[in-house]
Amino acid sequence: MDKNNKQQRIDAIMIDDGATLIDALQQMDKASSKLLIVTREQKFYSLVSIGDLQRAMIAYQSFSKKISEILRPKIEVGHVTDERKFLLDIMLQNRTEFMPLLDDKGNLAEVIFGMK
């Protein structure tokens, strides 16, 4: 995947924490992804999955509720110094579409994608 295509793919899976549940569902549909990178003030904040959205719906949460209100406290992310094989093994084990890699300051440095 060339650099421009990868950046477009990353842009397609990013959503602001002020977005609503319906916004997240629509973005997942548009990006053909079950996982989105949540940003706050244009910086990495968390992840939201289709499972998070399903749990909110089962709990009768409003589609207009902000995704920041349903985020899990513990998420799986990598660090830029982690070995690729280790990260890919975690992704395979957890059936994760992609994994954000953070730098020492918690900034999004890279996203590695698994097989689709």
JSON list of N, CA and C in Angstrom, two decimals, residues 66-93:
[
{"chain": "A", "resi": 66, "resn": "LYS", "atom": "N", "xyz": [-22.95, 11.05, 22.56]},
{"chain": "A", "resi": 66, "resn": "LYS", "atom": "CA", "xyz": [-21.57, 11.20, 22.08]},
{"chain": "A", "resi": 66, "resn": "LYS", "atom": "C", "xyz": [-20.78, 9.91, 22.33]},
{"chain": "A", "resi": 67, "resn": "ILE", "atom": "N", "xyz": [-19.93, 9.57, 21.39]},
{"chain": "A", "resi": 67, "resn": "ILE", "atom": "CA", "xyz": [-19.14, 8.34, 21.55]},
{"chain": "A", "resi": 67, "resn": "ILE", "atom": "C", "xyz": [-18.20, 8.44, 22.75]},
{"chain": "A", "resi": 68, "resn": "SER", "atom": "N", "xyz": [-17.82, 9.65, 23.12]},
{"chain": "A", "resi": 68, "resn": "SER", "atom": "CA", "xyz": [-16.93, 9.81, 24.29]},
{"chain": "A", "resi": 68, "resn": "SER", "atom": "C", "xyz": [-17.57, 9.25, 25.56]},
{"chain": "A", "resi": 69, "resn": "GLU", "atom": "N", "xyz": [-18.90, 9.13, 25.56]},
{"chain": "A", "resi": 69, "resn": "GLU", "atom": "CA", "xyz": [-19.62, 8.65, 26.74]},
{"chain": "A", "resi": 69, "resn": "GLU", "atom": "C", "xyz": [-19.70, 7.12, 26.82]},
{"chain": "A", "resi": 70, "resn": "ILE", "atom": "N", "xyz": [-19.28, 6.43, 25.76]},
{"chain": "A", "resi": 70, "resn": "ILE", "atom": "CA", "xyz": [-19.39, 4.97, 25.77]},
{"chain": "A", "resi": 70, "resn": "ILE", "atom": "C", "xyz": [-18.03, 4.27, 25.62]},
{"chain": "A", "resi": 71, "resn": "LEU", "atom": "N", "xyz": [-16.96, 5.04, 25.61]},
{"chain": "A", "resi": 71, "resn": "LEU", "atom": "CA", "xyz": [-15.64, 4.45, 25.38]},
{"chain": "A", "resi": 71, "resn": "LEU", "atom": "C", "xyz": [-15.21, 3.56, 26.55]},
{"chain": "A", "resi": 72, "resn": "ARG", "atom": "N", "xyz": [-14.54, 2.46, 26.21]},
{"chain": "A", "resi": 72, "resn": "ARG", "atom": "CA", "xyz": [-14.01, 1.55, 27.22]},
{"chain": "A", "resi": 72, "resn": "ARG", "atom": "C", "xyz": [-12.76, 2.16, 27.85]},
{"chain": "A", "resi": 73, "resn": "PRO", "atom": "N", "xyz": [-12.52, 1.88, 29.14]},
{"chain": "A", "resi": 73, "resn": "PRO", "atom": "CA", "xyz": [-11.33, 2.43, 29.78]},
{"chain": "A", "resi": 73, "resn": "PRO", "atom": "C", "xyz": [-10.03, 1.75, 29.34]},
{"chain": "A", "resi": 74, "resn": "LYS", "atom": "N", "xyz": [-10.12, 0.50, 28.90]},
{"chain": "A", "resi": 74, "resn": "LYS", "atom": "CA", "xyz": [-8.92, -0.24, 28.50]},
{"chain": "A", "resi": 74, "resn": "LYS", "atom": "C", "xyz": [-9.02, -0.59, 27.02]},
{"chain": "A", "resi": 75, "resn": "ILE", "atom": "N", "xyz": [-8.02, -0.17, 26.26]},
{"chain": "A", "resi": 75, "resn": "ILE", "atom": "CA", "xyz": [-7.98, -0.48, 24.84]},
{"chain": "A", "resi": 75, "resn": "ILE", "atom": "C", "xyz": [-6.61, -1.06, 24.50]},
{"chain": "A", "resi": 76, "resn": "GLU", "atom": "N", "xyz": [-6.55, -1.74, 23.38]},
{"chain": "A", "resi": 76, "resn": "GLU", "atom": "CA", "xyz": [-5.30, -2.38, 22.93]},
{"chain": "A", "resi": 76, "resn": "GLU", "atom": "C", "xyz": [-4.65, -1.51, 21.87]},
{"chain": "A", "resi": 77, "resn": "VAL", "atom": "N", "xyz": [-3.51, -0.94, 22.21]},
{"chain": "A", "resi": 77, "resn": "VAL", "atom": "CA", "xyz": [-2.71, -0.16, 21.25]},
{"chain": "A", "resi": 77, "resn": "VAL", "atom": "C", "xyz": [-1.27, -0.63, 21.36]},
{"chain": "A", "resi": 78, "resn": "GLY", "atom": "N", "xyz": [-0.49, -0.32, 20.34]},
{"chain": "A", "resi": 78, "resn": "GLY", "atom": "CA", "xyz": [0.92, -0.66, 20.34]},
{"chain": "A", "resi": 78, "resn": "GLY", "atom": "C", "xyz": [1.78, 0.57, 20.56]},
{"chain": "A", "resi": 79, "resn": "HIS", "atom": "N", "xyz": [3.05, 0.32, 20.71]},
{"chain": "A", "resi": 79, "resn": "HIS", "atom": "CA", "xyz": [4.04, 1.39, 20.84]},
{"chain": "A", "resi": 79, "resn": "HIS", "atom": "C", "xyz": [4.98, 1.29, 19.65]},
{"chain": "A", "resi": 80, "resn": "VAL", "atom": "N", "xyz": [5.50, 2.40, 19.22]},
{"chain": "A", "resi": 80, "resn": "VAL", "atom": "CA", "xyz": [6.37, 2.41, 18.03]},
{"chain": "A", "resi": 80, "resn": "VAL", "atom": "C", "xyz": [7.59, 1.51, 18.19]},
{"chain": "A", "resi": 81, "resn": "THR", "atom": "N", "xyz": [7.98, 1.21, 19.42]},
{"chain": "A", "resi": 81, "resn": "THR", "atom": "CA", "xyz": [9.15, 0.34, 19.63]},
{"chain": "A", "resi": 81, "resn": "THR", "atom": "C", "xyz": [8.80, -1.14, 19.70]},
{"chain": "A", "resi": 82, "resn": "ASP", "atom": "N", "xyz": [7.50, -1.48, 19.71]},
{"chain": "A", "resi": 82, "resn": "ASP", "atom": "CA", "xyz": [7.09, -2.88, 19.74]},
{"chain": "A", "resi": 82, "resn": "ASP", "atom": "C", "xyz": [7.48, -3.58, 18.44]},
{"chain": "A", "resi": 83, "resn": "GLU", "atom": "N", "xyz": [7.85, -4.85, 18.55]},
{"chain": "A", "resi": 83, "resn": "GLU", "atom": "CA", "xyz": [8.18, -5.63, 17.36]},
{"chain": "A", "resi": 83, "resn": "GLU", "atom": "C", "xyz": [6.92, -5.90, 16.55]},
{"chain": "A", "resi": 84, "resn": "ARG", "atom": "N", "xyz": [7.04, -5.79, 15.24]},
{"chain": "A", "resi": 84, "resn": "ARG", "atom": "CA", "xyz": [5.90, -5.98, 14.34]},
{"chain": "A", "resi": 84, "resn": "ARG", "atom": "C", "xyz": [5.26, -7.36, 14.52]},
{"chain": "A", "resi": 85, "resn": "LYS", "atom": "N", "xyz": [6.07, -8.39, 14.64]},
{"chain": "A", "resi": 85, "resn": "LYS", "atom": "CA", "xyz": [5.52, -9.74, 14.78]},
{"chain": "A", "resi": 85, "resn": "LYS", "atom": "C", "xyz": [4.66, -9.83, 16.04]},
{"chain": "A", "resi": 86, "resn": "PHE", "atom": "N", "xyz": [5.13, -9.25, 17.13]},
{"chain": "A", "resi": 86, "resn": "PHE", "atom": "CA", "xyz": [4.38, -9.23, 18.38]},
{"chain": "A", "resi": 86, "resn": "PHE", "atom": "C", "xyz": [3.02, -8.55, 18.17]},
{"chain": "A", "resi": 87, "resn": "LEU", "atom": "N", "xyz": [3.04, -7.40, 17.51]},
{"chain": "A", "resi": 87, "resn": "LEU", "atom": "CA", "xyz": [1.80, -6.65, 17.26]},
{"chain": "A", "resi": 87, "resn": "LEU", "atom": "C", "xyz": [0.86, -7.42, 16.34]},
{"chain": "A", "resi": 88, "resn": "LEU", "atom": "N", "xyz": [1.41, -8.01, 15.29]},
{"chain": "A", "resi": 88, "resn": "LEU", "atom": "CA", "xyz": [0.57, -8.78, 14.36]},
{"chain": "A", "resi": 88, "resn": "LEU", "atom": "C", "xyz": [-0.02, -10.00, 15.05]},
{"chain": "A", "resi": 89, "resn": "ASP", "atom": "N", "xyz": [0.72, -10.63, 15.95]},
{"chain": "A", "resi": 89, "resn": "ASP", "atom": "CA", "xyz": [0.19, -11.76, 16.72]},
{"chain": "A", "resi": 89, "resn": "ASP", "atom": "C", "xyz": [-0.98, -11.32, 17.60]},
{"chain": "A", "resi": 90, "resn": "ILE", "atom": "N", "xyz": [-0.85, -10.17, 18.25]},
{"chain": "A", "resi": 90, "resn": "ILE", "atom": "CA", "xyz": [-1.94, -9.64, 19.07]},
{"chain": "A", "resi": 90, "resn": "ILE", "atom": "C", "xyz": [-3.16, -9.35, 18.19]},
{"chain": "A", "resi": 91, "resn": "MET", "atom": "N", "xyz": [-2.92, -8.74, 17.04]},
{"chain": "A", "resi": 91, "resn": "MET", "atom": "CA", "xyz": [-4.02, -8.43, 16.13]},
{"chain": "A", "resi": 91, "resn": "MET", "atom": "C", "xyz": [-4.73, -9.69, 15.68]},
{"chain": "A", "resi": 92, "resn": "LEU", "atom": "N", "xyz": [-3.97, -10.73, 15.36]},
{"chain": "A", "resi": 92, "resn": "LEU", "atom": "CA", "xyz": [-4.56, -11.99, 14.92]},
{"chain": "A", "resi": 92, "resn": "LEU", "atom": "C", "xyz": [-5.34, -12.64, 16.06]},
{"chain": "A", "resi": 93, "resn": "GLN", "atom": "N", "xyz": [-4.76, -12.64, 17.25]},
{"chain": "A", "resi": 93, "resn": "GLN", "atom": "CA", "xyz": [-5.41, -13.23, 18.42]},
{"chain": "A", "resi": 93, "resn": "GLN", "atom": "C", "xyz": [-6.73, -12.52, 18.74]}
]
